[in-house]
């Protein structure tokens, strides 16, 4: 914490998402946090020495790790071990959590490990969760994702997404699972899935269809095509007294989510929520690191918890495991 009372944060990574989302969003909340350093692997003068400099700089209290999935967890653990609070997207989970939980209590606070790129902070999902109590008992759930991961997408040629098992299904799918879990408020217990490799321009698999069952007994389907001619993303829950649906869309030139709530009388209420999840998650992260530095026992905002990310990944991993076993039912690992 600096003399002006604002925490300092470093961004590790300067790729597409860091440049187009994190750095601009951090500048928008400059009254809450100061961006002190940007580390890039493409600039040799930063390299390992630059990372050591960030870890050793007492004025930097937090780090946003925005790197390839294969390396970001190891780097995040190094930063956490150095006493830095960390926010990052989630990929690898079980081993990383075990290492994090085993860290000795060598600081006045437990470094916060927060989850980034997190649909739980999108207002559409926050508000839809509240509407769930108005639709009665859940009868069925649909999650339909027809993606647009083609050569015009800036992430299409991302090498790291092509070089691990699960490819785009895992990298993109965790967000859709996060939205589902946030919306229904019940954990996914079992899955039975079939995946295929249809579009040879994409790494396998690029299509997956899964039947899942929640712990509360309700069943649903998760259908995901990484690239489709008719892009569409929606979550829909049908209840005994109404339905709630979230669909990706555009209104007044802004990208976001359309929330449709239909009550038992058949009346439909529609509300549009522009994207602002990155802003909200960063503001929550800054609040948490300020509180953690004051109170060593402060816990991160539950939606930010890295455990939530581990649970999202566990669902996708169970789906891929089921597919490898020709659709055999698989229990989702619990965290």
GROMACS .gro file of C-alpha atoms in nm:
model
  335
    1UNK     CA    1   0.000   0.000   0.000
    2UNK     CA    2   0.147   0.335  -0.103
    3UNK     CA    3   0.134   0.666   0.084
    4UNK     CA    4  -0.173   0.772  -0.112
    5UNK     CA    5  -0.357   0.471   0.026
    6UNK     CA    6  -0.401   0.301  -0.312
    7UNK     CA    7  -0.271  -0.053  -0.366
    8UNK     CA    8  -0.023  -0.109  -0.651
    9UNK     CA    9  -0.081  -0.390  -0.901
   10UNK     CA   10   0.139  -0.548  -1.168
   11UNK     CA   11   0.007  -0.711  -1.484
   12UNK     CA   12   0.209  -1.014  -1.591
   13UNK     CA   13   0.141  -1.069  -1.958
   14UNK     CA   14   0.069  -0.834  -2.247
   15UNK     CA   15  -0.128  -1.055  -2.485
   16UNK     CA   16  -0.466  -0.990  -2.646
   17UNK     CA   17  -0.679  -1.019  -2.333
   18UNK     CA   18  -0.439  -0.817  -2.119
   19UNK     CA   19  -0.421  -0.538  -2.377
   20UNK     CA   20  -0.791  -0.522  -2.464
   21UNK     CA   21  -0.946  -0.594  -2.122
   22UNK     CA   22  -0.728  -0.583  -1.815
   23UNK     CA   23  -0.513  -0.279  -1.882
   24UNK     CA   24  -0.805  -0.059  -2.002
   25UNK     CA   25  -1.028  -0.176  -1.712
   26UNK     CA   26  -0.756  -0.106  -1.456
   27UNK     CA   27  -0.720   0.245  -1.596
   28UNK     CA   28  -1.094   0.294  -1.553
   29UNK     CA   29  -1.064   0.222  -1.181
   30UNK     CA   30  -0.746   0.425  -1.128
   31UNK     CA   31  -0.916   0.589  -0.828
   32UNK     CA   32  -0.909   0.247  -0.657
   33UNK     CA   33  -0.580   0.092  -0.770
   34UNK     CA   34  -0.262   0.199  -0.947
   35UNK     CA   35  -0.113  -0.005  -1.231
   36UNK     CA   36   0.258   0.005  -1.156
   37UNK     CA   37   0.419  -0.250  -1.387
   38UNK     CA   38   0.340  -0.448  -1.701
   39UNK     CA   39   0.560  -0.751  -1.762
   40UNK     CA   40   0.579  -0.904  -2.108
   41UNK     CA   41   0.753  -1.224  -2.211
   42UNK     CA   42   0.822  -1.068  -2.553
   43UNK     CA   43   1.059  -0.813  -2.401
   44UNK     CA   44   1.384  -0.985  -2.303
   45UNK     CA   45   1.477  -0.708  -2.062
   46UNK     CA   46   1.188  -0.822  -1.840
   47UNK     CA   47   1.234  -1.200  -1.841
   48UNK     CA   48   1.305  -1.377  -1.511
   49UNK     CA   49   1.479  -1.070  -1.370
   50UNK     CA   50   1.163  -0.868  -1.421
   51UNK     CA   51   0.953  -1.128  -1.241
   52UNK     CA   52   1.200  -1.135  -0.951
   53UNK     CA   53   1.179  -0.756  -0.939
   54UNK     CA   54   0.799  -0.770  -0.909
   55UNK     CA   55   0.813  -1.037  -0.638
   56UNK     CA   56   1.070  -0.836  -0.443
   57UNK     CA   57   0.893  -0.499  -0.475
   58UNK     CA   58   0.718  -0.437  -0.143
   59UNK     CA   59   0.509  -0.157  -0.296
   60UNK     CA   60   0.334  -0.406  -0.529
   61UNK     CA   61   0.065  -0.585  -0.328
   62UNK     CA   62  -0.113  -0.768  -0.612
   63UNK     CA   63  -0.052  -0.926  -0.952
   64UNK     CA   64  -0.288  -1.001  -1.242
   65UNK     CA   65  -0.148  -1.307  -1.423
   66UNK     CA   66  -0.268  -1.306  -1.785
   67UNK     CA   67  -0.058  -1.575  -1.953
   68UNK     CA   68  -0.093  -1.905  -2.139
   69UNK     CA   69  -0.281  -2.170  -1.944
   70UNK     CA   70   0.018  -2.403  -1.924
   71UNK     CA   71   0.239  -2.154  -1.737
   72UNK     CA   72   0.005  -1.921  -1.549
   73UNK     CA   73  -0.059  -2.151  -1.251
   74UNK     CA   74   0.311  -2.205  -1.173
   75UNK     CA   75   0.375  -1.833  -1.198
   76UNK     CA   76   0.073  -1.751  -0.983
   77UNK     CA   77   0.195  -1.990  -0.714
   78UNK     CA   78   0.536  -1.817  -0.717
   79UNK     CA   79   0.371  -1.479  -0.673
   80UNK     CA   80   0.146  -1.609  -0.393
   81UNK     CA   81   0.448  -1.760  -0.219
   82UNK     CA   82   0.613  -1.419  -0.238
   83UNK     CA   83   0.313  -1.272  -0.055
   84UNK     CA   84   0.138  -1.116  -0.354
   85UNK     CA   85  -0.238  -1.136  -0.396
   86UNK     CA   86  -0.315  -1.290  -0.737
   87UNK     CA   87  -0.602  -1.279  -0.985
   88UNK     CA   88  -0.592  -1.514  -1.285
   89UNK     CA   89  -0.810  -1.725  -1.512
   90UNK     CA   90  -0.839  -2.090  -1.413
   91UNK     CA   91  -0.718  -2.399  -1.597
   92UNK     CA   92  -0.524  -2.643  -1.380
   93UNK     CA   93  -0.689  -2.689  -1.042
   94UNK     CA   94  -0.644  -2.979  -0.801
   95UNK     CA   95  -0.265  -2.985  -0.762
   96UNK     CA   96  -0.245  -2.606  -0.759
   97UNK     CA   97  -0.498  -2.578  -0.476
   98UNK     CA   98  -0.308  -2.838  -0.276
   99UNK     CA   99   0.016  -2.640  -0.312
  100UNK     CA  100  -0.156  -2.311  -0.225
  101UNK     CA  101  -0.318  -2.457   0.088
  102UNK     CA  102   0.016  -2.596   0.202
  103UNK     CA  103   0.193  -2.259   0.206
  104UNK     CA  104   0.335  -2.178   0.551
  105UNK     CA  105   0.174  -1.880   0.727
  106UNK     CA  106   0.473  -1.649   0.678
  107UNK     CA  107   0.286  -1.323   0.617
  108UNK     CA  108   0.049  -1.117   0.836
  109UNK     CA  109  -0.223  -1.220   0.588
  110UNK     CA  110  -0.312  -1.514   0.365
  111UNK     CA  111  -0.243  -1.404   0.004
  112UNK     CA  112  -0.572  -1.399  -0.186
  113UNK     CA  113  -0.594  -1.613  -0.498
  114UNK     CA  114  -0.885  -1.483  -0.706
  115UNK     CA  115  -1.050  -1.608  -1.020
  116UNK     CA  116  -1.053  -1.384  -1.329
  117UNK     CA  117  -1.263  -1.375  -1.648
  118UNK     CA  118  -1.545  -1.475  -1.420
  119UNK     CA  119  -1.908  -1.480  -1.538
  120UNK     CA  120  -2.024  -1.475  -1.174
  121UNK     CA  121  -1.966  -1.100  -1.177
  122UNK     CA  122  -2.180  -1.032  -1.482
  123UNK     CA  123  -2.499  -0.855  -1.361
  124UNK     CA  124  -2.711  -1.074  -1.590
  125UNK     CA  125  -2.618  -1.384  -1.388
  126UNK     CA  126  -2.646  -1.206  -1.054
  127UNK     CA  127  -2.999  -1.090  -1.137
  128UNK     CA  128  -3.103  -1.421  -1.295
  129UNK     CA  129  -3.003  -1.604  -0.980
  130UNK     CA  130  -3.249  -1.386  -0.788
  131UNK     CA  131  -3.525  -1.468  -1.037
  132UNK     CA  132  -3.484  -1.842  -0.987
  133UNK     CA  133  -3.697  -1.833  -0.672
  134UNK     CA  134  -3.991  -1.711  -0.883
  135UNK     CA  135  -4.004  -2.005  -1.127
  136UNK     CA  136  -4.094  -2.276  -0.879
  137UNK     CA  137  -3.924  -2.614  -0.888
  138UNK     CA  138  -3.666  -2.658  -1.163
  139UNK     CA  139  -3.780  -2.910  -1.426
  140UNK     CA  140  -3.501  -2.897  -1.685
  141UNK     CA  141  -3.202  -2.690  -1.794
  142UNK     CA  142  -3.052  -2.612  -2.133
  143UNK     CA  143  -2.714  -2.458  -2.206
  144UNK     CA  144  -2.663  -2.407  -2.579
  145UNK     CA  145  -2.333  -2.268  -2.707
  146UNK     CA  146  -2.275  -2.222  -3.079
  147UNK     CA  147  -1.941  -2.044  -3.081
  148UNK     CA  148  -1.763  -1.835  -3.341
  149UNK     CA  149  -1.403  -1.953  -3.308
  150UNK     CA  150  -1.295  -1.914  -3.672
  151UNK     CA  151  -0.996  -1.757  -3.847
  152UNK     CA  152  -1.134  -1.405  -3.795
  153UNK     CA  153  -1.128  -1.450  -3.416
  154UNK     CA  154  -0.808  -1.309  -3.260
  155UNK     CA  155  -0.773  -1.618  -3.038
  156UNK     CA  156  -0.808  -1.869  -3.325
  157UNK     CA  157  -0.433  -1.913  -3.376
  158UNK     CA  158  -0.348  -1.908  -3.005
  159UNK     CA  159  -0.085  -2.183  -2.982
  160UNK     CA  160  -0.130  -2.264  -2.613
  161UNK     CA  161  -0.502  -2.336  -2.657
  162UNK     CA  162  -0.408  -2.587  -2.928
  163UNK     CA  163  -0.143  -2.763  -2.723
  164UNK     CA  164  -0.330  -2.912  -2.431
  165UNK     CA  165  -0.600  -3.177  -2.393
  166UNK     CA  166  -0.945  -3.028  -2.427
  167UNK     CA  167  -0.834  -2.727  -2.631
  168UNK     CA  168  -1.102  -2.466  -2.682
  169UNK     CA  169  -1.370  -2.685  -2.519
  170UNK     CA  170  -1.195  -2.649  -2.183
  171UNK     CA  171  -1.067  -2.294  -2.225
  172UNK     CA  172  -1.404  -2.152  -2.337
  173UNK     CA  173  -1.629  -2.401  -2.162
  174UNK     CA  174  -1.531  -2.310  -1.805
  175UNK     CA  175  -1.704  -1.973  -1.848
  176UNK     CA  176  -2.030  -2.131  -1.963
  177UNK     CA  177  -2.019  -2.378  -1.674
  178UNK     CA  178  -1.950  -2.092  -1.432
  179UNK     CA  179  -2.259  -1.912  -1.563
  180UNK     CA  180  -2.467  -2.230  -1.525
  181UNK     CA  181  -2.353  -2.296  -1.168
  182UNK     CA  182  -2.409  -1.932  -1.070
  183UNK     CA  183  -2.757  -1.936  -1.218
  184UNK     CA  184  -2.894  -2.260  -1.071
  185UNK     CA  185  -2.729  -2.249  -0.729
  186UNK     CA  186  -2.680  -2.626  -0.713
  187UNK     CA  187  -2.369  -2.830  -0.788
  188UNK     CA  188  -2.343  -3.061  -1.089
  189UNK     CA  189  -2.315  -3.416  -0.958
  190UNK     CA  190  -2.286  -3.640  -1.267
  191UNK     CA  191  -2.233  -3.608  -1.642
  192UNK     CA  192  -2.259  -3.833  -1.946
  193UNK     CA  193  -2.104  -3.692  -2.263
  194UNK     CA  194  -2.016  -3.754  -2.625
  195UNK     CA  195  -1.757  -3.535  -2.797
  196UNK     CA  196  -1.646  -3.524  -3.160
  197UNK     CA  197  -1.382  -3.365  -3.379
  198UNK     CA  198  -1.567  -3.219  -3.679
  199UNK     CA  199  -1.386  -2.899  -3.780
  200UNK     CA  200  -1.028  -3.002  -3.859
  201UNK     CA  201  -0.912  -2.640  -3.840
  202UNK     CA  202  -0.970  -2.664  -3.465
  203UNK     CA  203  -0.796  -2.887  -3.208
  204UNK     CA  204  -0.996  -3.189  -3.086
  205UNK     CA  205  -1.259  -3.206  -2.963
  206UNK     CA  206  -1.459  -2.918  -3.108
  207UNK     CA  207  -1.810  -3.045  -3.029
  208UNK     CA  208  -1.952  -3.188  -2.709
  209UNK     CA  209  -2.304  -3.289  -2.600
  210UNK     CA  210  -2.357  -3.371  -2.234
  211UNK     CA  211  -2.643  -3.480  -2.012
  212UNK     CA  212  -2.587  -3.362  -1.655
  213UNK     CA  213  -2.770  -3.394  -1.325
  214UNK     CA  214  -2.758  -3.149  -1.037
  215UNK     CA  215  -2.731  -3.252  -0.675
  216UNK     CA  216  -3.093  -3.140  -0.632
  217UNK     CA  217  -3.200  -3.400  -0.890
  218UNK     CA  218  -3.278  -3.168  -1.183
  219UNK     CA  219  -3.129  -3.274  -1.517
  220UNK     CA  220  -3.011  -3.065  -1.810
  221UNK     CA  221  -2.819  -3.064  -2.135
  222UNK     CA  222  -2.498  -2.884  -2.227
  223UNK     CA  223  -2.444  -2.857  -2.604
  224UNK     CA  224  -2.127  -2.682  -2.721
  225UNK     CA  225  -1.991  -2.630  -3.073
  226UNK     CA  226  -1.669  -2.429  -3.072
  227UNK     CA  227  -1.743  -2.286  -3.417
  228UNK     CA  228  -2.083  -2.252  -3.581
  229UNK     CA  229  -2.233  -2.065  -3.875
  230UNK     CA  230  -2.510  -1.942  -3.644
  231UNK     CA  231  -2.344  -1.811  -3.324
  232UNK     CA  232  -2.567  -1.832  -3.019
  233UNK     CA  233  -2.509  -1.863  -2.644
  234UNK     CA  234  -2.794  -1.919  -2.400
  235UNK     CA  235  -2.878  -2.063  -2.060
  236UNK     CA  236  -3.243  -2.157  -1.993
  237UNK     CA  237  -3.410  -2.299  -1.683
  238UNK     CA  238  -3.769  -2.422  -1.705
  239UNK     CA  239  -3.962  -2.430  -1.377
  240UNK     CA  240  -4.310  -2.524  -1.258
  241UNK     CA  241  -4.411  -2.156  -1.239
  242UNK     CA  242  -4.202  -1.993  -1.512
  243UNK     CA  243  -3.871  -1.977  -1.697
  244UNK     CA  244  -3.550  -1.777  -1.683
  245UNK     CA  245  -3.330  -1.743  -1.991
  246UNK     CA  246  -3.002  -1.560  -2.047
  247UNK     CA  247  -2.889  -1.504  -2.406
  248UNK     CA  248  -2.582  -1.330  -2.541
  249UNK     CA  249  -2.673  -1.034  -2.763
  250UNK     CA  250  -2.637  -0.670  -2.863
  251UNK     CA  251  -2.860  -0.375  -2.770
  252UNK     CA  252  -2.802  -0.009  -2.861
  253UNK     CA  253  -2.460  -0.103  -2.997
  254UNK     CA  254  -2.348  -0.264  -2.669
  255UNK     CA  255  -2.259  -0.631  -2.625
  256UNK     CA  256  -2.411  -0.807  -2.328
  257UNK     CA  257  -2.685  -1.042  -2.212
  258UNK     CA  258  -3.061  -1.039  -2.258
  259UNK     CA  259  -3.244  -1.182  -1.956
  260UNK     CA  260  -3.597  -1.310  -2.019
  261UNK     CA  261  -3.821  -1.397  -1.726
  262UNK     CA  262  -4.158  -1.555  -1.805
  263UNK     CA  263  -4.400  -1.590  -1.512
  264UNK     CA  264  -4.678  -1.841  -1.456
  265UNK     CA  265  -4.925  -1.613  -1.636
  266UNK     CA  266  -4.715  -1.620  -1.951
  267UNK     CA  267  -4.601  -1.259  -1.916
  268UNK     CA  268  -4.241  -1.204  -2.033
  269UNK     CA  269  -4.010  -0.946  -1.878
  270UNK     CA  270  -3.695  -0.863  -2.075
  271UNK     CA  271  -3.387  -0.680  -1.941
  272UNK     CA  272  -3.055  -0.617  -2.115
  273UNK     CA  273  -2.729  -0.607  -1.918
  274UNK     CA  274  -2.411  -0.484  -2.096
  275UNK     CA  275  -2.086  -0.671  -2.030
  276UNK     CA  276  -1.909  -0.536  -1.720
  277UNK     CA  277  -1.789  -0.849  -1.540
  278UNK     CA  278  -1.418  -0.767  -1.573
  279UNK     CA  279  -1.473  -0.426  -1.411
  280UNK     CA  280  -1.675  -0.580  -1.128
  281UNK     CA  281  -1.429  -0.862  -1.058
  282UNK     CA  282  -1.134  -0.621  -1.050
  283UNK     CA  283  -1.316  -0.387  -0.811
  284UNK     CA  284  -1.398  -0.684  -0.586
  285UNK     CA  285  -1.034  -0.799  -0.601
  286UNK     CA  286  -0.905  -0.454  -0.506
  287UNK     CA  287  -1.151  -0.438  -0.216
  288UNK     CA  288  -1.035  -0.779  -0.096
  289UNK     CA  289  -0.663  -0.701  -0.108
  290UNK     CA  290  -0.716  -0.375   0.083
  291UNK     CA  291  -0.914  -0.560   0.349
  292UNK     CA  292  -0.665  -0.849   0.361
  293UNK     CA  293  -0.378  -0.607   0.420
  294UNK     CA  294  -0.574  -0.462   0.713
  295UNK     CA  295  -0.714  -0.788   0.847
  296UNK     CA  296  -0.506  -1.100   0.802
  297UNK     CA  297  -0.814  -1.323   0.835
  298UNK     CA  298  -1.008  -1.154   0.553
  299UNK     CA  299  -1.145  -1.401   0.296
  300UNK     CA  300  -1.194  -1.324  -0.072
  301UNK     CA  301  -1.539  -1.251  -0.213
  302UNK     CA  302  -1.688  -1.602  -0.253
  303UNK     CA  303  -1.751  -1.552  -0.626
  304UNK     CA  304  -1.379  -1.476  -0.669
  305UNK     CA  305  -1.261  -1.788  -0.490
  306UNK     CA  306  -1.019  -2.000  -0.689
  307UNK     CA  307  -1.207  -2.300  -0.552
  308UNK     CA  308  -1.503  -2.194  -0.767
  309UNK     CA  309  -1.277  -2.206  -1.071
  310UNK     CA  310  -1.161  -2.553  -0.969
  311UNK     CA  311  -1.525  -2.664  -0.956
  312UNK     CA  312  -1.591  -2.523  -1.303
  313UNK     CA  313  -1.291  -2.710  -1.444
  314UNK     CA  314  -1.395  -3.030  -1.267
  315UNK     CA  315  -1.726  -3.032  -1.457
  316UNK     CA  316  -1.555  -2.996  -1.797
  317UNK     CA  317  -1.293  -3.256  -1.707
  318UNK     CA  318  -1.569  -3.499  -1.608
  319UNK     CA  319  -1.742  -3.436  -1.941
  320UNK     CA  320  -1.421  -3.504  -2.135
  321UNK     CA  321  -1.355  -3.816  -1.925
  322UNK     CA  322  -1.707  -3.944  -1.993
  323UNK     CA  323  -1.660  -3.884  -2.364
  324UNK     CA  324  -1.334  -4.079  -2.362
  325UNK     CA  325  -1.536  -4.367  -2.211
  326UNK     CA  326  -1.805  -4.350  -2.483
  327UNK     CA  327  -2.057  -4.164  -2.269
  328UNK     CA  328  -2.021  -4.354  -1.942
  329UNK     CA  329  -2.166  -4.160  -1.648
  330UNK     CA  330  -1.890  -3.985  -1.449
  331UNK     CA  331  -1.910  -3.831  -1.103
  332UNK     CA  332  -1.787  -3.471  -1.090
  333UNK     CA  333  -1.493  -3.430  -0.853
  334UNK     CA  334  -1.573  -3.223  -0.543
  335UNK     CA  335  -1.362  -2.944  -0.397
   0.00000   0.00000   0.00000
